[in-house]
Tab-separated table of N, CA and C in Angstrom:
chain	number	residue	atom	x	y	z
A	1	UNK	N	81.179	110.999	41.126
A	1	UNK	CA	80.512	109.728	41.073
A	1	UNK	C	81.144	108.828	42.128
A	2	UNK	N	80.368	108.303	43.023
A	2	UNK	CA	80.860	107.416	44.082
A	2	UNK	C	80.947	105.999	43.551
A	3	UNK	N	82.010	105.340	43.897
A	3	UNK	CA	82.213	103.960	43.487
A	3	UNK	C	82.114	103.090	44.723
A	4	UNK	N	81.245	102.099	44.660
A	4	UNK	CA	81.108	101.185	45.782
A	4	UNK	C	82.040	100.009	45.558
A	5	UNK	N	82.846	99.732	46.549
A	5	UNK	CA	83.809	98.639	46.454
A	5	UNK	C	83.388	97.548	47.418
A	6	UNK	N	83.228	96.362	46.896
A	6	UNK	CA	82.932	95.211	47.736
A	6	UNK	C	84.247	94.533	48.032
A	7	UNK	N	84.578	94.439	49.318
A	7	UNK	CA	85.867	93.856	49.696
A	7	UNK	C	85.676	92.465	50.248
A	8	UNK	N	86.553	91.615	49.858
A	8	UNK	CA	86.564	90.254	50.365
A	8	UNK	C	87.666	90.142	51.409
A	9	UNK	N	87.635	89.131	52.204
A	9	UNK	CA	88.589	88.954	53.301
A	9	UNK	C	90.052	89.026	52.854
A	10	UNK	N	90.464	88.345	51.753
A	10	UNK	CA	91.885	88.429	51.367
A	10	UNK	C	92.349	89.859	51.095
A	11	UNK	N	91.474	90.681	50.519
A	11	UNK	CA	91.846	92.062	50.245
A	11	UNK	C	92.058	92.815	51.548
A	12	UNK	N	91.179	92.602	52.525
A	12	UNK	CA	91.331	93.253	53.822
A	12	UNK	C	92.636	92.809	54.465
A	13	UNK	N	92.927	91.517	54.397
A	13	UNK	CA	94.172	91.006	54.957
A	13	UNK	C	95.371	91.616	54.248
A	14	UNK	N	95.330	91.708	52.922
A	14	UNK	CA	96.428	92.316	52.166
A	14	UNK	C	96.582	93.781	52.536
A	15	UNK	N	95.460	94.487	52.632
A	15	UNK	CA	95.519	95.906	52.986
A	15	UNK	C	96.096	96.077	54.381
A	16	UNK	N	95.682	95.234	55.317
A	16	UNK	CA	96.191	95.312	56.686
A	16	UNK	C	97.691	95.029	56.716
A	17	UNK	N	98.111	94.013	55.988
A	17	UNK	CA	99.526	93.662	55.924
A	17	UNK	C	100.347	94.796	55.312
A	18	UNK	N	99.857	95.347	54.214
A	18	UNK	CA	100.581	96.443	53.568
A	18	UNK	C	100.637	97.674	54.460
A	19	UNK	N	99.545	97.953	55.149
A	19	UNK	CA	99.527	99.098	56.063
A	19	UNK	C	100.549	98.917	57.179
A	20	UNK	N	100.629	97.706	57.719
A	20	UNK	CA	101.613	97.429	58.776
A	20	UNK	C	103.033	97.577	58.251
A	21	UNK	N	103.280	97.059	57.059
A	21	UNK	CA	104.617	97.194	56.470
A	21	UNK	C	104.959	98.656	56.235
A	22	UNK	N	103.984	99.398	55.737
A	22	UNK	CA	104.191	100.820	55.472
A	22	UNK	C	104.558	101.546	56.759
A	23	UNK	N	103.885	101.217	57.848
A	23	UNK	CA	104.204	101.819	59.149
A	23	UNK	C	105.635	101.496	59.560
A	24	UNK	N	106.043	100.240	59.336
A	24	UNK	CA	107.424	99.857	59.653
A	24	UNK	C	108.415	100.682	58.842
A	25	UNK	N	108.137	100.849	57.550
A	25	UNK	CA	109.039	101.624	56.698
A	25	UNK	C	109.066	103.078	57.123
A	26	UNK	N	107.928	103.615	57.554
A	26	UNK	CA	107.897	104.997	58.026
A	26	UNK	C	108.785	105.168	59.257
A	27	UNK	N	108.757	104.175	60.125
A	27	UNK	CA	109.578	104.247	61.337
A	27	UNK	C	111.065	104.274	61.016
A	28	UNK	N	111.465	103.660	59.907
A	28	UNK	CA	112.877	103.681	59.524
A	28	UNK	C	113.227	104.961	58.763
A	29	UNK	N	112.233	105.826	58.543
A	29	UNK	CA	112.492	107.099	57.883
A	29	UNK	C	112.625	106.990	56.381
A	30	UNK	N	112.159	105.898	55.791
A	30	UNK	CA	112.235	105.695	54.349
A	30	UNK	C	113.643	105.890	53.809
A	31	UNK	N	114.620	105.457	54.561
A	31	UNK	CA	116.001	105.486	54.103
A	31	UNK	C	116.069	104.665	52.817
A	32	UNK	N	116.442	105.295	51.737
A	32	UNK	CA	116.426	104.633	50.431
A	32	UNK	C	117.274	103.369	50.396
A	33	UNK	N	118.322	103.318	51.194
A	33	UNK	CA	119.166	102.129	51.192
A	33	UNK	C	118.519	100.966	51.917
A	34	UNK	N	117.507	101.256	52.756
A	34	UNK	CA	116.845	100.195	53.523
A	34	UNK	C	115.388	99.989	53.128
A	35	UNK	N	114.835	100.850	52.312
A	35	UNK	CA	113.430	100.765	51.929
A	35	UNK	C	113.276	99.875	50.697
A	36	UNK	N	112.601	98.732	50.831
A	36	UNK	CA	112.457	97.842	49.680
A	36	UNK	C	111.649	98.452	48.537
A	37	UNK	N	110.716	99.325	48.838
A	37	UNK	CA	109.934	99.949	47.777
A	37	UNK	C	110.835	100.789	46.878
A	38	UNK	N	111.562	101.690	47.484
A	38	UNK	CA	112.441	102.549	46.684
A	38	UNK	C	113.596	101.769	46.080
A	39	UNK	N	114.137	100.853	46.828
A	39	UNK	CA	115.359	100.181	46.422
A	39	UNK	C	115.137	99.117	45.359
A	40	UNK	N	114.156	98.272	45.540
A	40	UNK	CA	113.958	97.147	44.623
A	40	UNK	C	112.877	97.437	43.587
A	41	UNK	N	111.733	97.908	44.047
A	41	UNK	CA	110.619	98.083	43.117
A	41	UNK	C	110.834	99.225	42.141
A	42	UNK	N	111.660	100.207	42.498
A	42	UNK	CA	112.010	101.245	41.527
A	42	UNK	C	112.698	100.617	40.314
A	43	UNK	N	113.552	99.651	40.567
A	43	UNK	CA	114.255	98.993	39.466
A	43	UNK	C	113.268	98.192	38.608
A	44	UNK	N	112.430	97.410	39.262
A	44	UNK	CA	111.478	96.586	38.511
A	44	UNK	C	110.454	97.437	37.773
A	45	UNK	N	110.199	98.631	38.303
A	45	UNK	CA	109.192	99.484	37.697
A	45	UNK	C	109.724	100.424	36.629
A	46	UNK	N	111.006	100.348	36.327
A	46	UNK	CA	111.493	101.247	35.288
A	46	UNK	C	110.978	100.779	33.922
A	47	UNK	N	111.265	101.548	32.931
A	47	UNK	CA	110.656	101.325	31.616
A	47	UNK	C	111.036	99.993	30.959
A	48	UNK	N	112.254	99.506	31.197
A	48	UNK	CA	112.746	98.365	30.431
A	48	UNK	C	112.970	97.083	31.229
A	49	UNK	N	113.217	97.169	32.510
A	49	UNK	CA	113.623	95.994	33.286
A	49	UNK	C	112.636	94.843	33.187
A	50	UNK	N	111.356	95.123	33.366
A	50	UNK	CA	110.356	94.058	33.323
A	50	UNK	C	110.351	93.362	31.966
A	51	UNK	N	110.440	94.137	30.902
A	51	UNK	CA	110.443	93.534	29.566
A	51	UNK	C	111.689	92.674	29.333
A	52	UNK	N	112.836	93.123	29.826
A	52	UNK	CA	114.059	92.333	29.675
A	52	UNK	C	113.974	91.055	30.507
A	53	UNK	N	113.450	91.148	31.720
A	53	UNK	CA	113.259	89.938	32.542
A	53	UNK	C	112.349	88.940	31.833
A	54	UNK	N	111.263	89.435	31.265
A	54	UNK	CA	110.337	88.550	30.553
A	54	UNK	C	111.023	87.933	29.336
A	55	UNK	N	111.818	88.726	28.622
A	55	UNK	CA	112.538	88.200	27.463
A	55	UNK	C	113.487	87.077	27.865
A	56	UNK	N	114.146	87.239	29.002
A	56	UNK	CA	115.111	86.236	29.460
A	56	UNK	C	114.439	85.049	30.160
A	57	UNK	N	113.156	85.153	30.433
A	57	UNK	CA	112.457	84.076	31.148
A	57	UNK	C	112.433	82.779	30.350
A	58	UNK	N	112.382	82.883	29.045
A	58	UNK	CA	112.271	81.690	28.213
A	58	UNK	C	113.560	80.908	28.055
A	59	UNK	N	114.648	81.650	27.888
A	59	UNK	CA	115.944	81.010	27.655
A	59	UNK	C	117.027	82.067	27.667
A	60	UNK	N	118.277	81.651	27.785
A	60	UNK	CA	119.373	82.621	27.677
A	60	UNK	C	119.371	83.264	26.285
A	61	UNK	N	119.738	84.532	26.243
A	61	UNK	CA	119.753	85.254	24.972
A	61	UNK	C	121.019	86.079	24.835
A	62	UNK	N	121.427	86.261	23.585
A	62	UNK	CA	122.520	87.180	23.303
A	62	UNK	C	121.968	88.592	23.226
A	63	UNK	N	122.852	89.567	23.298
A	63	UNK	CA	122.472	90.977	23.354
A	63	UNK	C	121.501	91.348	22.230
A	64	UNK	N	121.890	91.038	20.985
A	64	UNK	CA	121.047	91.427	19.854
A	64	UNK	C	119.724	90.659	19.812
A	65	UNK	N	119.704	89.455	20.363
A	65	UNK	CA	118.433	88.733	20.472
A	65	UNK	C	117.484	89.462	21.419
A	66	UNK	N	118.037	89.977	22.496
A	66	UNK	CA	117.210	90.737	23.443
A	66	UNK	C	116.698	92.005	22.761
A	67	UNK	N	117.576	92.672	22.031
A	67	UNK	CA	117.161	93.903	21.313
A	67	UNK	C	116.028	93.639	20.345
A	68	UNK	N	116.078	92.508	19.653
A	68	UNK	CA	115.001	92.178	18.719
A	68	UNK	C	113.710	91.814	19.455
A	69	UNK	N	113.850	91.255	20.651
A	69	UNK	CA	112.702	90.810	21.432
A	69	UNK	C	111.993	91.962	22.128
A	70	UNK	N	112.755	92.932	22.602
A	70	UNK	CA	112.193	94.058	23.353
A	70	UNK	C	112.040	95.244	22.396
A	71	UNK	N	110.811	95.624	22.100
A	71	UNK	CA	110.597	96.674	21.109
A	71	UNK	C	111.099	98.037	21.579
A	72	UNK	N	111.712	98.755	20.659
A	72	UNK	CA	112.097	100.151	20.847
A	72	UNK	C	113.222	100.410	21.839
A	73	UNK	N	113.878	99.408	22.365
A	73	UNK	CA	114.964	99.669	23.308
A	73	UNK	C	116.241	99.990	22.531
A	74	UNK	N	116.937	101.018	22.966
A	74	UNK	CA	118.194	101.385	22.316
A	74	UNK	C	119.320	100.513	22.865
A	75	UNK	N	120.430	100.489	22.147
A	75	UNK	CA	121.597	99.739	22.615
A	75	UNK	C	122.043	100.253	23.979
A	76	UNK	N	122.067	101.569	24.135
A	76	UNK	CA	122.500	102.166	25.390
A	76	UNK	C	121.597	101.751	26.544
A	77	UNK	N	120.293	101.814	26.342
A	77	UNK	CA	119.369	101.469	27.421
A	77	UNK	C	119.410	99.969	27.728
A	78	UNK	N	119.575	99.143	26.722
A	78	UNK	CA	119.677	97.708	26.962
A	78	UNK	C	120.951	97.403	27.745
A	79	UNK	N	122.052	98.019	27.357
A	79	UNK	CA	123.313	97.827	28.094
A	79	UNK	C	123.149	98.244	29.553
A	80	UNK	N	122.544	99.403	29.774
A	80	UNK	CA	122.338	99.899	31.134
A	80	UNK	C	121.406	98.973	31.925
A	81	UNK	N	120.340	98.525	31.310
A	81	UNK	CA	119.385	97.639	31.991
A	81	UNK	C	120.039	96.315	32.352
A	82	UNK	N	120.795	95.735	31.431
A	82	UNK	CA	121.472	94.471	31.717
A	82	UNK	C	122.496	94.643	32.837
A	83	UNK	N	123.212	95.759	32.848
A	83	UNK	CA	124.178	96.005	33.930
A	83	UNK	C	123.470	96.125	35.276
A	84	UNK	N	122.334	96.803	35.282
A	84	UNK	CA	121.568	96.922	36.531
A	84	UNK	C	121.085	95.550	36.999
A	85	UNK	N	120.604	94.736	36.061
A	85	UNK	CA	120.139	93.394	36.432
A	85	UNK	C	121.291	92.540	36.949
A	86	UNK	N	122.460	92.679	36.344
A	86	UNK	CA	123.640	91.963	36.852
A	86	UNK	C	124.004	92.462	38.243
A	87	UNK	N	124.041	93.763	38.420
A	87	UNK	CA	124.400	94.355	39.716
A	87	UNK	C	123.442	93.912	40.807
A	88	UNK	N	122.155	93.821	40.471
A	88	UNK	CA	121.139	93.406	41.443
A	88	UNK	C	121.084	91.893	41.628
A	89	UNK	N	121.889	91.163	40.875
A	89	UNK	CA	121.943	89.711	41.021
A	89	UNK	C	120.815	88.973	40.337
A	90	UNK	N	120.097	89.634	39.434
A	90	UNK	CA	118.972	88.987	38.763
A	90	UNK	C	119.323	88.380	37.410
A	91	UNK	N	120.448	88.778	36.857
A	91	UNK	CA	120.885	88.225	35.570
A	91	UNK	C	122.384	87.971	35.636
A	92	UNK	N	122.814	87.047	34.804
A	92	UNK	CA	124.242	86.759	34.710
A	92	UNK	C	124.681	86.910	33.264
A	93	UNK	N	125.940	87.251	33.100
A	93	UNK	CA	126.545	87.465	31.779
A	93	UNK	C	127.588	86.386	31.573
A	94	UNK	N	127.495	85.711	30.454
A	94	UNK	CA	128.433	84.629	30.152
A	94	UNK	C	129.149	84.952	28.847
A	95	UNK	N	130.477	84.994	28.911
A	95	UNK	CA	131.292	85.285	27.734
A	95	UNK	C	131.894	83.977	27.242
A	96	UNK	N	131.712	83.702	25.949
A	96	UNK	CA	132.246	82.495	25.341
A	96	UNK	C	133.486	82.856	24.530
A	97	UNK	N	134.539	82.048	24.635
A	97	UNK	CA	135.818	82.373	23.990
A	97	UNK	C	135.800	82.085	22.491
A	98	UNK	N	134.988	82.822	21.775
A	98	UNK	CA	134.955	82.718	20.321
A	98	UNK	C	135.537	84.002	19.751
A	99	UNK	N	135.747	84.027	18.459
A	99	UNK	CA	136.243	85.242	17.820
A	99	UNK	C	135.199	85.719	16.833
A	100	UNK	N	134.597	86.871	17.032
A	100	UNK	CA	134.675	87.702	18.230
A	100	UNK	C	133.981	87.020	19.417
A	101	UNK	N	134.265	87.482	20.623
A	101	UNK	CA	133.647	86.859	21.794
A	101	UNK	C	132.117	86.921	21.718
A	102	UNK	N	131.500	85.856	22.116
A	102	UNK	CA	130.042	85.771	22.146
A	102	UNK	C	129.593	85.924	23.598
A	103	UNK	N	128.581	86.760	23.823
A	103	UNK	CA	128.086	87.032	25.174
A	103	UNK	C	126.619	86.642	25.241
A	104	UNK	N	126.282	85.958	26.310
A	104	UNK	CA	124.913	85.505	26.524
A	104	UNK	C	124.460	85.948	27.914
A	105	UNK	N	123.201	86.320	28.011
A	105	UNK	CA	122.618	86.722	29.297
A	105	UNK	C	121.552	85.726	29.687
A	106	UNK	N	121.487	85.443	30.980
A	106	UNK	CA	120.451	84.544	31.484
A	106	UNK	C	120.030	84.986	32.872
A	107	UNK	N	118.840	84.555	33.262
A	107	UNK	CA	118.364	84.872	34.595
A	107	UNK	C	119.119	84.047	35.623
A	108	UNK	N	119.416	84.662	36.731
A	108	UNK	CA	120.008	83.965	37.872
A	108	UNK	C	118.868	83.347	38.677
A	109	UNK	N	119.170	82.542	39.690
A	109	UNK	CA	118.095	82.047	40.559
A	109	UNK	C	117.258	83.182	41.166
A	110	UNK	N	117.903	84.298	41.512
A	110	UNK	CA	117.159	85.440	42.041
A	110	UNK	C	116.234	86.016	40.968
A	111	UNK	N	116.725	86.114	39.749
A	111	UNK	CA	115.893	86.605	38.644
A	111	UNK	C	114.726	85.683	38.365
A	112	UNK	N	114.963	84.391	38.446
A	112	UNK	CA	113.872	83.424	38.251
A	112	UNK	C	112.832	83.570	39.359
A	113	UNK	N	113.279	83.887	40.573
A	113	UNK	CA	112.353	84.001	41.701
A	113	UNK	C	111.385	85.169	41.567
A	114	UNK	N	111.703	86.159	40.760
A	114	UNK	CA	110.804	87.306	40.598
A	114	UNK	C	109.735	87.037	39.535
A	115	UNK	N	109.863	85.970	38.766
A	115	UNK	CA	108.932	85.731	37.668
A	115	UNK	C	107.503	85.469	38.132
A	116	UNK	N	107.300	84.739	39.222
A	116	UNK	CA	105.937	84.478	39.696
A	116	UNK	C	105.223	85.761	40.114
A	117	UNK	N	105.807	86.566	41.012
A	117	UNK	CA	105.101	87.810	41.342
A	117	UNK	C	104.982	88.752	40.146
A	118	UNK	N	105.988	88.758	39.284
A	118	UNK	CA	105.933	89.596	38.091
A	118	UNK	C	104.814	89.137	37.165
A	119	UNK	N	104.642	87.840	37.047
A	119	UNK	CA	103.569	87.291	36.221
A	119	UNK	C	102.202	87.728	36.736
A	120	UNK	N	102.032	87.740	38.049
A	120	UNK	CA	100.766	88.204	38.633
A	120	UNK	C	100.523	89.673	38.305
A	121	UNK	N	101.559	90.483	38.398
A	121	UNK	CA	101.422	91.901	38.088
A	121	UNK	C	101.126	92.118	36.607
A	122	UNK	N	101.781	91.356	35.738
A	122	UNK	CA	101.530	91.456	34.297
A	122	UNK	C	100.091	91.049	33.992
A	123	UNK	N	99.619	89.968	34.608
A	123	UNK	CA	98.223	89.549	34.425
A	123	UNK	C	97.269	90.655	34.849
A	124	UNK	N	97.531	91.247	36.019
A	124	UNK	CA	96.676	92.319	36.511
A	124	UNK	C	96.676	93.490	35.520
A	125	UNK	N	97.858	93.879	35.038
A	125	UNK	CA	97.962	95.008	34.101
A	125	UNK	C	97.206	94.719	32.809
A	126	UNK	N	97.342	93.505	32.281
A	126	UNK	CA	96.623	93.159	31.058
A	126	UNK	C	95.116	93.171	31.281
A	127	UNK	N	94.669	92.648	32.409
A	127	UNK	CA	93.239	92.575	32.703
A	127	UNK	C	92.627	93.933	33.020
A	128	UNK	N	93.411	94.867	33.508
A	128	UNK	CA	92.895	96.178	33.929
A	128	UNK	C	93.264	97.315	32.987
A	129	UNK	N	93.978	97.016	31.912
A	129	UNK	CA	94.477	98.055	31.019
A	129	UNK	C	93.353	98.911	30.440
A	130	UNK	N	92.295	98.296	29.943
A	130	UNK	CA	91.176	99.054	29.363
A	130	UNK	C	90.509	99.924	30.424
A	131	UNK	N	90.325	99.376	31.605
A	131	UNK	CA	89.718	100.127	32.711
A	131	UNK	C	90.580	101.332	33.098
A	132	UNK	N	91.876	101.139	33.137
A	132	UNK	CA	92.794	102.228	33.471
A	132	UNK	C	92.761	103.300	32.387
A	133	UNK	N	92.737	102.877	31.125
A	133	UNK	CA	92.653	103.855	30.038
A	133	UNK	C	91.369	104.667	30.109
A	134	UNK	N	90.236	104.004	30.416
A	134	UNK	CA	88.969	104.729	30.565
A	134	UNK	C	89.057	105.745	31.710
A	135	UNK	N	89.663	105.343	32.809
A	135	UNK	CA	89.816	106.254	33.946
A	135	UNK	C	90.692	107.443	33.570
A	136	UNK	N	91.746	107.211	32.822
A	136	UNK	CA	92.626	108.302	32.394
A	136	UNK	C	91.881	109.286	31.498
A	137	UNK	N	91.108	108.741	30.571
A	137	UNK	CA	90.339	109.611	29.655
A	137	UNK	C	89.345	110.439	30.447
A	138	UNK	N	88.644	109.821	31.390
A	138	UNK	CA	87.671	110.542	32.213
A	138	UNK	C	88.368	111.610	33.061
A	139	UNK	N	89.496	111.284	33.632
A	139	UNK	CA	90.237	112.256	34.442
A	139	UNK	C	90.703	113.423	33.592
A	140	UNK	N	91.304	113.105	32.436
A	140	UNK	CA	91.819	114.161	31.548
A	140	UNK	C	90.707	115.076	31.081
A	141	UNK	N	89.517	114.533	30.866
A	141	UNK	CA	88.389	115.331	30.403
A	141	UNK	C	87.951	116.341	31.468
A	142	UNK	N	88.177	116.016	32.734
A	142	UNK	CA	87.762	116.925	33.811
A	142	UNK	C	88.939	117.638	34.460
A	143	UNK	N	90.142	117.372	34.027
A	143	UNK	CA	91.336	117.960	34.665
A	143	UNK	C	91.354	119.470	34.571
A	144	UNK	N	90.829	120.022	33.520
A	144	UNK	CA	90.811	121.478	33.354
A	144	UNK	C	89.842	122.166	34.293
A	145	UNK	N	88.917	121.425	34.867
A	145	UNK	CA	87.923	122.037	35.759
A	145	UNK	C	88.340	121.933	37.228
A	146	UNK	N	89.475	121.448	37.488
A	146	UNK	CA	89.920	121.282	38.884
A	146	UNK	C	90.670	122.478	39.367
């Protein structure tokens, strides 16, 4: 079944820009240490990072508050995700001198800066989720005939 796509000027401009960037990345040999797609977007695209960023967008949270906010995340995965966010400069960890010590996590200025583009991606995912599911069902139904 052929799908006709009507393109508007901004889409063409975005496609042209992305194509040019892709060419630049190809010229560098996709060195993982220099490729923003592999280096940064791999982190944002993992299973938990986006949800933790969204959880921290509202206010600073303690570890167990984040666990309650993010469904199904294990202690180990939350610890690993928070460490990655700290390492990437997107979150900060604050230890308060109480007994036992109280630890709070919050977004850094860099973490706050990712919220706008992340919000656009979340909006797109919510708006296209049903369409994507229909496409998956249609593909799976014909996958055996390929």
